[in-house]
Short mmCIF file of C-alpha atoms and ligand atoms in Angstrom, two decimals:
data_model
loop_
_atom_site.label_atom_id
_atom_site.label_comp_id
_atom_site.label_asym_id
_atom_site.label_seq_id
_atom_site.Cartn_x
_atom_site.Cartn_y
_atom_site.Cartn_z
CA MET A 10 115.19 -29.37 72.97
CA THR A 11 111.64 -29.61 74.21
CA THR A 12 109.85 -26.64 75.78
CA SER A 13 106.51 -28.26 76.45
CA GLN A 14 106.45 -27.32 80.15
CA SER A 15 107.12 -23.67 79.29
CA GLU A 16 104.33 -23.79 76.69
CA LYS A 17 101.97 -25.23 79.24
CA MET A 18 102.83 -22.58 81.79
CA PHE A 19 102.52 -19.81 79.26
CA ALA A 20 98.95 -20.94 78.55
CA LEU A 21 98.19 -21.01 82.24
CA ALA A 22 99.76 -17.59 82.80
CA ARG A 23 97.83 -15.98 79.95
CA ARG A 24 94.51 -16.85 81.60
CA VAL A 25 95.29 -14.60 84.54
CA ILE A 26 98.17 -12.28 83.67
CA PRO A 27 98.03 -9.82 80.73
CA GLY A 28 100.14 -11.36 77.95
CA GLY A 29 101.16 -14.02 80.46
CA VAL A 30 103.97 -11.82 81.75
CA ASN A 31 104.59 -9.17 84.35
CA SER A 32 106.78 -7.01 82.07
CA PRO A 33 106.10 -6.81 78.31
CA VAL A 34 109.53 -7.60 76.79
CA ARG A 35 109.51 -10.95 78.56
CA ALA A 36 106.73 -12.09 76.23
CA CYS A 37 109.43 -12.37 73.49
CA ARG A 38 107.06 -11.20 70.75
CA SER A 39 109.61 -9.18 68.79
CA VAL A 40 111.77 -12.29 68.33
CA GLY A 41 108.85 -14.48 67.38
CA CYS A 42 109.05 -16.88 70.34
CA ASP A 43 107.03 -17.77 73.38
CA PRO A 44 108.76 -17.08 76.72
CA LEU A 45 110.70 -19.74 78.60
CA PHE A 46 109.67 -20.13 82.20
CA ILE A 47 112.72 -20.28 84.41
CA LYS A 48 113.13 -22.76 87.21
CA SER A 49 116.51 -21.84 88.60
CA ALA A 50 119.81 -20.15 87.92
CA GLN A 51 123.36 -20.47 89.16
CA GLY A 52 126.40 -18.46 88.16
CA ALA A 53 125.96 -17.68 84.43
CA THR A 54 123.54 -20.56 83.84
CA VAL A 55 119.75 -20.42 83.75
CA VAL A 56 117.60 -23.56 83.67
CA ASP A 57 114.05 -23.55 82.31
CA VAL A 58 111.11 -25.60 83.61
CA ASP A 59 111.83 -28.30 80.97
CA GLY A 60 115.36 -28.70 82.35
CA ASN A 61 117.12 -26.99 79.39
CA GLN A 62 120.24 -25.08 80.36
CA TYR A 63 121.40 -21.81 78.84
CA ILE A 64 124.35 -19.47 79.22
CA ASP A 65 122.62 -16.32 80.35
CA PHE A 66 123.39 -12.87 78.89
CA VAL A 67 120.28 -11.21 80.27
CA GLY A 68 121.35 -11.30 83.93
CA SER A 69 117.81 -10.34 85.05
CA TRP A 70 118.31 -7.21 82.87
CA GLY A 71 121.32 -6.02 84.83
CA PRO A 72 121.28 -6.86 88.55
CA MET A 73 123.21 -10.16 88.41
CA ILE A 74 126.69 -8.70 87.98
CA ALA A 75 128.11 -11.24 90.44
CA GLY A 76 126.25 -14.13 88.77
CA HIS A 77 123.03 -15.90 89.84
CA ALA A 78 122.52 -17.28 93.35
CA HIS A 79 125.88 -16.08 94.57
CA PRO A 80 126.40 -18.04 97.80
CA GLU A 81 127.26 -14.98 99.91
CA ILE A 82 124.18 -13.09 98.74
CA ILE A 83 121.84 -16.02 99.22
CA GLU A 84 123.24 -16.73 102.71
CA THR A 85 122.76 -13.06 103.68
CA ILE A 86 119.14 -13.06 102.47
CA LYS A 87 118.34 -16.24 104.40
CA LYS A 88 119.88 -14.99 107.63
CA THR A 89 118.17 -11.63 107.39
CA ALA A 90 114.77 -13.20 106.73
CA GLU A 91 114.91 -15.08 109.99
CA TYR A 92 114.65 -11.78 111.84
CA GLY A 93 111.47 -10.71 109.99
CA THR A 94 110.96 -9.31 106.49
CA SER A 95 109.43 -5.83 106.93
CA PHE A 96 108.74 -3.46 109.82
CA GLY A 97 107.80 -0.14 108.28
CA ALA A 98 110.33 1.42 110.58
CA PRO A 99 114.00 2.27 110.16
CA THR A 100 116.57 -0.54 110.38
CA PRO A 101 120.39 -0.48 110.72
CA THR A 102 120.88 -2.06 107.30
CA GLU A 103 119.56 1.07 105.60
CA ILE A 104 122.36 3.12 107.15
CA THR A 105 125.00 0.62 106.02
CA LEU A 106 123.82 0.59 102.40
CA ALA A 107 123.32 4.38 102.36
CA ASP A 108 126.87 4.86 103.63
CA MET A 109 128.17 2.49 100.95
CA VAL A 110 126.31 4.33 98.18
CA VAL A 111 127.46 7.76 99.39
CA GLU A 112 131.00 6.56 99.52
CA ALA A 113 130.82 4.94 96.09
CA VAL A 114 128.89 7.35 93.90
CA PRO A 115 130.66 10.74 93.51
CA SER A 116 127.48 12.88 93.15
CA VAL A 117 125.62 11.33 96.08
CA GLU A 118 125.77 13.06 99.46
CA LYS A 119 122.41 11.75 100.61
CA VAL A 120 120.32 8.87 99.24
CA ARG A 121 116.73 7.67 99.58
CA PHE A 122 115.83 4.02 98.87
CA VAL A 123 112.68 3.09 96.95
CA ASN A 124 111.47 -0.15 95.38
CA SER A 125 112.22 0.14 91.67
CA GLY A 126 114.11 2.19 89.11
CA THR A 127 110.78 3.62 87.95
CA GLU A 128 110.10 5.04 91.42
CA ALA A 129 113.62 6.49 91.57
CA THR A 130 113.42 8.39 88.27
CA MET A 131 109.82 9.46 88.87
CA THR A 132 110.84 11.01 92.18
CA ALA A 133 114.11 12.50 90.84
CA ILE A 134 112.19 14.64 88.36
CA ARG A 135 109.61 15.64 90.98
CA LEU A 136 112.47 16.67 93.20
CA ALA A 137 114.20 18.60 90.39
CA ARG A 138 110.90 20.37 89.63
CA GLY A 139 110.31 21.15 93.31
CA TYR A 140 113.85 22.41 93.78
CA THR A 141 113.93 24.68 90.72
CA GLY A 142 110.23 25.66 90.63
CA LYS A 143 110.30 24.84 86.91
CA ASN A 144 108.34 22.29 84.88
CA ILE A 145 110.01 21.03 81.74
CA VAL A 146 111.91 17.76 81.77
CA VAL A 147 114.35 17.22 78.90
CA LYS A 148 114.97 13.60 77.99
CA PHE A 149 116.51 11.88 74.99
CA ASP A 150 114.98 9.81 72.21
CA GLY A 151 115.46 6.15 73.01
CA CYS A 152 116.48 6.58 76.65
CA TYR A 153 114.29 4.62 79.01
CA HIS A 154 113.65 5.74 82.59
CA GLY A 155 110.93 3.34 83.67
CA HIS A 156 107.23 3.65 83.01
CA ALA A 157 106.11 6.80 84.82
CA ASP A 158 103.80 8.99 82.72
CA SER A 159 106.36 11.75 82.10
CA PHE A 160 108.85 9.40 80.50
CA LEU A 161 106.59 7.66 78.00
CA VAL A 162 107.65 9.88 75.15
CA LYS A 163 109.97 8.33 72.56
CA ALA A 164 111.23 5.88 75.18
CA GLY A 165 113.47 2.84 74.63
CA SER A 166 113.26 -0.68 76.00
CA GLY A 167 109.85 -2.38 75.50
CA LEU A 168 108.44 0.73 73.84
CA ALA A 169 111.21 0.65 71.21
CA THR A 170 110.51 -3.01 70.56
CA LEU A 171 106.80 -2.73 70.41
CA GLY A 172 106.95 0.44 68.33
CA ILE A 173 104.68 2.33 70.67
CA PRO A 174 105.46 6.07 70.43
CA GLY A 175 104.01 6.70 73.89
CA SER A 176 101.12 5.00 75.57
CA PRO A 177 97.41 5.47 75.81
CA GLY A 178 96.47 6.50 79.33
CA VAL A 179 99.18 9.16 79.53
CA PRO A 180 97.48 12.57 79.53
CA GLU A 181 98.74 15.10 77.03
CA ASP A 182 98.85 17.64 79.84
CA ILE A 183 101.59 15.60 81.44
CA VAL A 184 103.78 14.87 78.45
CA LYS A 185 103.58 18.43 77.21
CA ASN A 186 106.08 19.09 80.01
CA THR A 187 108.47 16.47 78.62
CA LEU A 188 110.76 17.37 75.77
CA SER A 189 112.53 14.50 74.04
CA ILE A 190 115.52 15.38 71.87
CA ALA A 191 118.18 13.45 69.91
CA TYR A 192 120.83 11.71 72.02
CA ASN A 193 124.49 12.45 71.52
CA ASP A 194 123.92 15.60 69.45
CA SER A 195 125.63 18.67 70.97
CA GLU A 196 124.01 21.21 68.65
CA VAL A 197 120.43 20.12 69.40
CA LEU A 198 121.33 20.02 73.08
CA GLU A 199 122.78 23.50 73.21
CA LYS A 200 119.90 25.01 71.21
CA THR A 201 117.29 23.36 73.44
CA LEU A 202 118.86 24.23 76.78
CA ARG A 203 119.51 27.84 75.73
CA ASP A 204 115.92 28.33 74.56
CA GLU A 205 114.64 30.93 77.01
CA SER A 206 111.03 30.28 76.16
CA LEU A 207 111.43 26.91 77.86
CA ASP A 208 111.03 26.52 81.57
CA ILE A 209 113.57 23.68 82.04
CA ALA A 210 113.81 22.05 85.47
CA CYS A 211 116.11 19.18 84.61
CA VAL A 212 117.79 17.05 82.01
CA ILE A 213 117.74 13.27 82.56
CA LEU A 214 119.71 10.73 80.59
CA GLU A 215 121.34 7.35 80.61
CA PRO A 216 125.03 8.35 80.57
CA VAL A 217 125.50 5.23 78.44
CA ALA A 218 122.29 4.25 76.73
CA GLY A 219 121.27 0.64 77.40
CA ASN A 220 117.62 0.64 76.43
CA MET A 221 117.97 1.28 72.69
CA GLY A 222 120.83 -1.19 72.66
CA CYS A 223 124.25 -0.12 73.86
CA ILE A 224 125.15 3.43 72.73
CA VAL A 225 128.14 5.18 74.16
CA PRO A 226 127.94 8.97 73.95
CA ASP A 227 131.03 11.04 73.13
CA ARG A 228 132.80 12.06 76.28
CA ASP A 229 132.87 15.64 75.03
CA TYR A 230 129.10 15.50 74.68
CA LEU A 231 128.71 14.56 78.35
CA LYS A 232 131.16 17.31 79.31
CA ARG A 233 129.21 19.87 77.29
CA LEU A 234 125.97 18.69 78.91
CA ARG A 235 127.51 19.17 82.34
CA SER A 236 128.86 22.64 81.67
CA LEU A 237 125.65 23.84 79.99
CA THR A 238 123.34 22.63 82.75
CA GLU A 239 125.65 24.13 85.38
CA GLU A 240 125.73 27.46 83.59
CA LEU A 241 121.95 27.55 83.11
CA GLY A 242 120.91 26.34 86.57
CA ILE A 243 119.34 23.17 85.19
CA VAL A 244 119.42 20.05 87.37
CA LEU A 245 121.37 17.26 85.67
CA ILE A 246 120.16 13.75 86.45
CA PHE A 247 122.16 10.69 85.48
CA ASP A 248 119.87 7.66 85.31
CA GLU A 249 122.42 5.04 86.39
CA VAL A 250 119.92 2.27 86.98
CA ILE A 251 121.94 0.14 84.53
CA THR A 252 125.37 1.83 84.63
CA GLY A 253 125.55 2.30 88.41
CA PHE A 254 127.95 -0.21 89.96
CA ARG A 255 128.25 -1.66 86.42
CA LEU A 256 130.77 0.37 84.44
CA ALA A 257 132.76 1.07 87.61
CA TYR A 258 132.03 0.92 91.33
CA GLY A 259 131.04 4.63 91.16
CA GLY A 260 129.06 4.09 87.91
CA ALA A 261 129.33 6.05 84.67
CA GLN A 262 130.05 9.28 86.57
CA GLU A 263 133.25 7.72 87.93
CA PHE A 264 134.03 6.09 84.60
CA PHE A 265 133.76 9.39 82.64
CA GLY A 266 134.70 11.72 85.48
CA ILE A 267 131.51 13.79 85.04
CA ILE A 268 129.44 14.51 88.12
CA PRO A 269 125.65 15.11 87.85
CA ASP A 270 123.45 16.82 90.43
CA LEU A 271 121.18 13.81 91.02
CA THR A 272 121.63 10.12 90.32
CA THR A 273 119.11 7.32 90.09
CA LEU A 274 120.07 3.78 90.86
CA GLY A 275 118.42 0.34 90.83
CA LYS A 276 119.12 -3.15 89.50
CA ILE A 277 122.58 -3.98 90.96
CA ILE A 278 122.09 -2.22 94.31
CA GLY A 279 119.26 -4.63 95.12
CA GLY A 280 121.38 -7.73 94.46
CA GLY A 281 118.37 -9.31 92.65
CA LEU A 282 115.70 -8.02 95.07
CA PRO A 283 113.41 -5.09 94.20
CA VAL A 284 115.24 -1.81 94.94
CA GLY A 285 115.74 1.59 93.50
CA ALA A 286 117.43 4.72 94.91
CA TYR A 287 117.89 8.36 94.17
CA GLY A 288 120.52 10.61 95.62
CA GLY A 289 122.62 13.66 95.04
CA LYS A 290 123.67 16.99 96.37
CA ARG A 291 122.68 17.67 99.95
CA ALA A 292 120.97 20.98 99.08
CA ILE A 293 118.66 19.24 96.64
CA MET A 294 118.06 16.10 98.75
CA ASP A 295 117.14 18.23 101.73
CA GLN A 296 113.99 19.28 99.79
CA ILE A 297 112.60 15.76 100.32
CA ALA A 298 109.97 15.16 103.03
CA PRO A 299 110.16 15.19 106.05
CA ASP A 300 113.06 17.70 105.88
CA GLY A 301 111.56 19.52 102.93
CA PRO A 302 108.25 19.90 101.07
CA VAL A 303 108.72 17.40 98.19
CA TYR A 304 106.76 14.28 99.00
CA GLN A 305 107.86 10.70 98.45
CA ALA A 306 107.12 7.64 100.60
CA GLY A 307 107.02 3.84 100.50
CA THR A 308 105.63 1.09 102.70
CA LEU A 309 108.39 -1.34 101.76
CA SER A 310 111.11 1.22 101.03
CA GLY A 311 114.47 0.31 102.56
CA ASN A 312 113.18 -3.24 102.94
CA PRO A 313 115.66 -5.20 105.15
CA LEU A 314 115.98 -8.18 102.74
CA ALA A 315 116.66 -5.88 99.81
CA MET A 316 119.14 -3.76 101.79
CA ALA A 317 120.95 -6.91 102.95
CA ALA A 318 121.15 -8.29 99.41
CA GLY A 319 122.46 -4.92 98.20
CA ILE A 320 125.13 -4.78 100.89
CA ALA A 321 126.25 -8.33 100.17
CA THR A 322 126.46 -7.52 96.44
CA LEU A 323 128.45 -4.33 96.95
CA LYS A 324 130.89 -6.18 99.20
CA ILE A 325 131.61 -8.57 96.34
CA LEU A 326 132.10 -5.63 93.97
CA GLN A 327 134.62 -4.07 96.37
CA GLN A 328 137.01 -6.94 95.86
CA PRO A 329 140.31 -5.74 94.43
CA ARG A 330 140.36 -5.65 90.62
CA PHE A 331 136.71 -6.69 90.32
CA TYR A 332 135.92 -4.12 87.64
CA GLN A 333 139.26 -4.41 85.92
CA ASN A 334 138.82 -8.17 85.61
CA LEU A 335 135.19 -7.94 84.45
CA ASN A 336 135.79 -5.12 81.98
CA ASP A 337 138.96 -6.74 80.58
CA LYS A 338 137.14 -10.06 80.08
CA ALA A 339 134.10 -8.41 78.54
CA GLY A 340 136.22 -6.06 76.42
CA GLU A 341 138.14 -8.96 74.98
CA CYS A 342 134.87 -10.79 74.23
CA ALA A 343 133.47 -7.68 72.52
CA GLU A 344 136.65 -7.37 70.45
CA ARG A 345 136.34 -10.94 69.24
CA LEU A 346 132.63 -10.51 68.46
CA ARG A 347 133.47 -7.36 66.53
CA LYS A 348 135.86 -9.39 64.38
CA VAL A 349 133.19 -12.05 63.90
CA GLY A 350 130.91 -9.24 62.67
CA GLU A 351 133.59 -7.95 60.28
CA ARG A 352 134.10 -11.43 58.82
CA ALA A 353 130.37 -11.99 58.42
CA ALA A 354 128.59 -11.70 55.09
CA ILE A 355 125.88 -9.61 56.74
CA ASP A 356 126.07 -6.04 58.17
CA VAL A 357 126.60 -5.94 61.92
CA GLN A 358 127.74 -3.15 64.22
CA LEU A 359 129.11 -4.14 67.58
CA ASN A 360 128.74 -1.45 70.27
CA SER A 361 130.25 -2.02 73.69
CA ILE A 362 131.61 -0.51 76.84
CA GLY A 363 132.61 -2.24 80.06
CA SER A 364 130.46 -5.35 80.46
CA LEU A 365 127.67 -4.12 78.18
CA LEU A 366 127.37 -4.91 74.50
CA THR A 367 124.93 -5.00 71.59
CA ALA A 368 125.23 -6.34 68.06
CA PHE A 369 123.04 -4.19 65.78
CA PHE A 370 122.02 -5.68 62.47
CA THR A 371 122.66 -2.60 60.33
CA ASP A 372 125.33 -1.11 58.08
CA GLN A 373 125.21 2.23 59.85
CA ARG A 374 127.21 3.35 62.87
CA VAL A 375 124.76 3.34 65.77
CA VAL A 376 125.08 6.59 67.70
CA ASP A 377 121.48 7.53 68.53
CA PHE A 378 117.87 6.36 68.41
CA ASP A 379 117.40 7.00 64.67
CA SER A 380 120.48 4.99 63.71
CA ALA A 381 119.50 2.23 66.15
CA MET A 382 116.15 2.06 64.40
CA THR A 383 117.88 1.17 61.11
CA ALA A 384 118.64 -2.25 62.62
CA ASP A 385 116.93 -5.22 60.99
CA THR A 386 114.76 -6.64 63.79
CA GLN A 387 113.75 -9.66 61.65
CA ARG A 388 117.41 -10.57 61.52
CA TYR A 389 117.76 -10.07 65.26
CA GLY A 390 114.81 -12.42 65.78
CA HIS A 391 116.49 -15.02 63.57
CA HIS A 392 119.73 -14.54 65.51
CA TYR A 393 117.93 -14.83 68.85
CA ARG A 394 116.28 -18.13 67.85
CA ASN A 395 119.57 -19.51 66.50
CA MET A 396 121.38 -18.70 69.70
CA LEU A 397 118.64 -20.05 71.93
CA SER A 398 118.76 -23.34 70.02
CA GLN A 399 122.47 -23.58 70.91
CA GLY A 400 121.88 -22.90 74.62
CA ILE A 401 122.58 -19.17 74.63
CA TYR A 402 120.03 -16.93 76.28
CA LEU A 403 120.11 -13.36 74.84
CA ALA A 404 117.71 -10.48 75.47
CA PRO A 405 114.53 -11.06 73.43
CA SER A 406 114.87 -7.71 71.65
CA GLN A 407 117.36 -5.95 69.36
CA PHE A 408 117.14 -2.82 71.54
CA GLU A 409 118.67 -4.19 74.71
CA VAL A 410 122.18 -4.93 75.87
CA ALA A 411 123.91 -8.20 76.66
CA PHE A 412 125.23 -8.23 80.20
CA ILE A 413 128.47 -10.00 81.05
CA SER A 414 128.86 -10.99 84.67
CA ALA A 415 131.79 -11.98 86.88
CA ALA A 416 130.44 -15.53 86.69
CA HIS A 417 130.95 -15.97 82.89
CA THR A 418 133.94 -18.27 82.24
CA SER A 419 136.25 -17.87 79.25
CA GLU A 420 134.77 -21.16 77.91
CA GLU A 421 131.28 -19.66 78.06
CA LEU A 422 132.40 -16.48 76.29
CA LYS A 423 134.19 -18.59 73.65
CA LYS A 424 130.95 -20.50 73.09
CA LEU A 425 129.20 -17.17 72.64
CA GLU A 426 131.72 -16.20 69.97
CA LYS A 427 131.57 -19.54 68.19
CA MET A 428 127.81 -19.65 68.09
CA THR A 429 127.59 -16.04 67.03
CA GLU A 430 129.77 -16.82 64.04
CA TRP A 431 127.62 -19.83 63.17
CA SER A 432 124.40 -17.81 63.55
CA PHE A 433 125.65 -14.96 61.34
CA LYS A 434 126.55 -17.54 58.65
CA LYS A 435 123.08 -19.09 58.86
CA ILE A 436 121.45 -15.65 58.58
CA ALA A 437 123.59 -14.82 55.55
CA GLU A 438 122.61 -18.03 53.85
CA LYS A 439 118.91 -17.28 54.13
C1 LIG B 520 115.48 -0.68 84.13
C2 LIG B 520 115.62 0.78 84.08
C3 LIG B 520 114.71 1.67 84.72
C4 LIG B 520 113.50 1.19 85.40
O1 LIG B 520 113.79 0.37 86.51
P1 LIG B 520 112.62 -0.63 87.01
O2 LIG B 520 113.20 -1.25 88.25
O3 LIG B 520 112.39 -1.61 85.92
O4 LIG B 520 111.44 0.17 87.32
C5 LIG B 520 114.99 3.02 84.71
N1 LIG B 520 116.08 3.50 84.05
C6 LIG B 520 116.92 2.67 83.40
C7 LIG B 520 118.11 3.28 82.72
C8 LIG B 520 116.69 1.31 83.36
O5 LIG B 520 117.53 0.53 82.65
#
């Protein structure tokens, strides 16, 4: 396998782009590789600029639930583009996608489209603060909500990988209004939320964590969170940028039957184009400008191409048994990988739910950020390189999930299992 074209491009990119990448995890530093430059993708296969093919478990970090270059989505984008790509004025497609989101996501009565998950979460907390007149945002260690200043406190994703506790450039005055507490711990939660010296506007969380690897909270924990926030008048925000339209058509809130006040979406609803959204209860959403005083705007928001790609994607997801088939297939794969882990001579914990899974290289049960951090990232790097050499493209960090899509065939999932077993053996021999 030669990667000389990728190496060449990486050198060219580094001249003019910081780190050669437009998002830090793509640089692959924590797995000791240089990035592959991708030429094309189809179904569950990605092809790099050297012509190497890989079975893809990154799925553009979540959006590609229907597989890459799905013919219906591509056709819709092409047709829509012929009519012009942006007008800075309302278009009919926005109504269609908004209606679909309102119908799908239990908590959403009104929705506003933006251009990324970061924009969605950033606005959701502004809205919660505007609505309650309070300042403190409670988040959870290891949850990632994009890169707005307020969230760069013990965040997951690239920050977990790079070991950056926060980030220079984020004023202390801003993060002093963010409180980050342990995920999945009812006692800490109750103590924090009941603390009357705190002026809490909202609690935001990933209802299943994906950005410290896959961590599924106890259902009772989510229930407790809902009843406490309701009792105390705190706005509950589910950041469903990953889980929305992923665990079920109505996201984690449908999956667990727990309804937040506000929901943020992204990734899947853009069908591979840049989109985010936030929505929720009418009374809260009516605080947004121009109906209310809380400001949020966007030149390209509700972009017709992105709306069309979102609509085409959601139509695919509406097919009968889509989620049952996907979750059954992924669940079976996770079960087999769990057995591979149990047979292995190294310590591995397999966490999974729906079509999300993470193998943590640790002997501890992974239930929160601290236990996730016990994972051996050197081993993950070794595993990553092993798998890549066998044509399997995993996330270049221990603290991410593998995404299974509708396009993965049982042969491809069997290859994942077989190569995982081989890789674990190789790691144990080292
Ligand atoms: C990816 C992600 C975001 C940020 O979305 P971007 O489109 O990358 O800005 C926010 N929250 C969660 C849970 C995410 O996984």
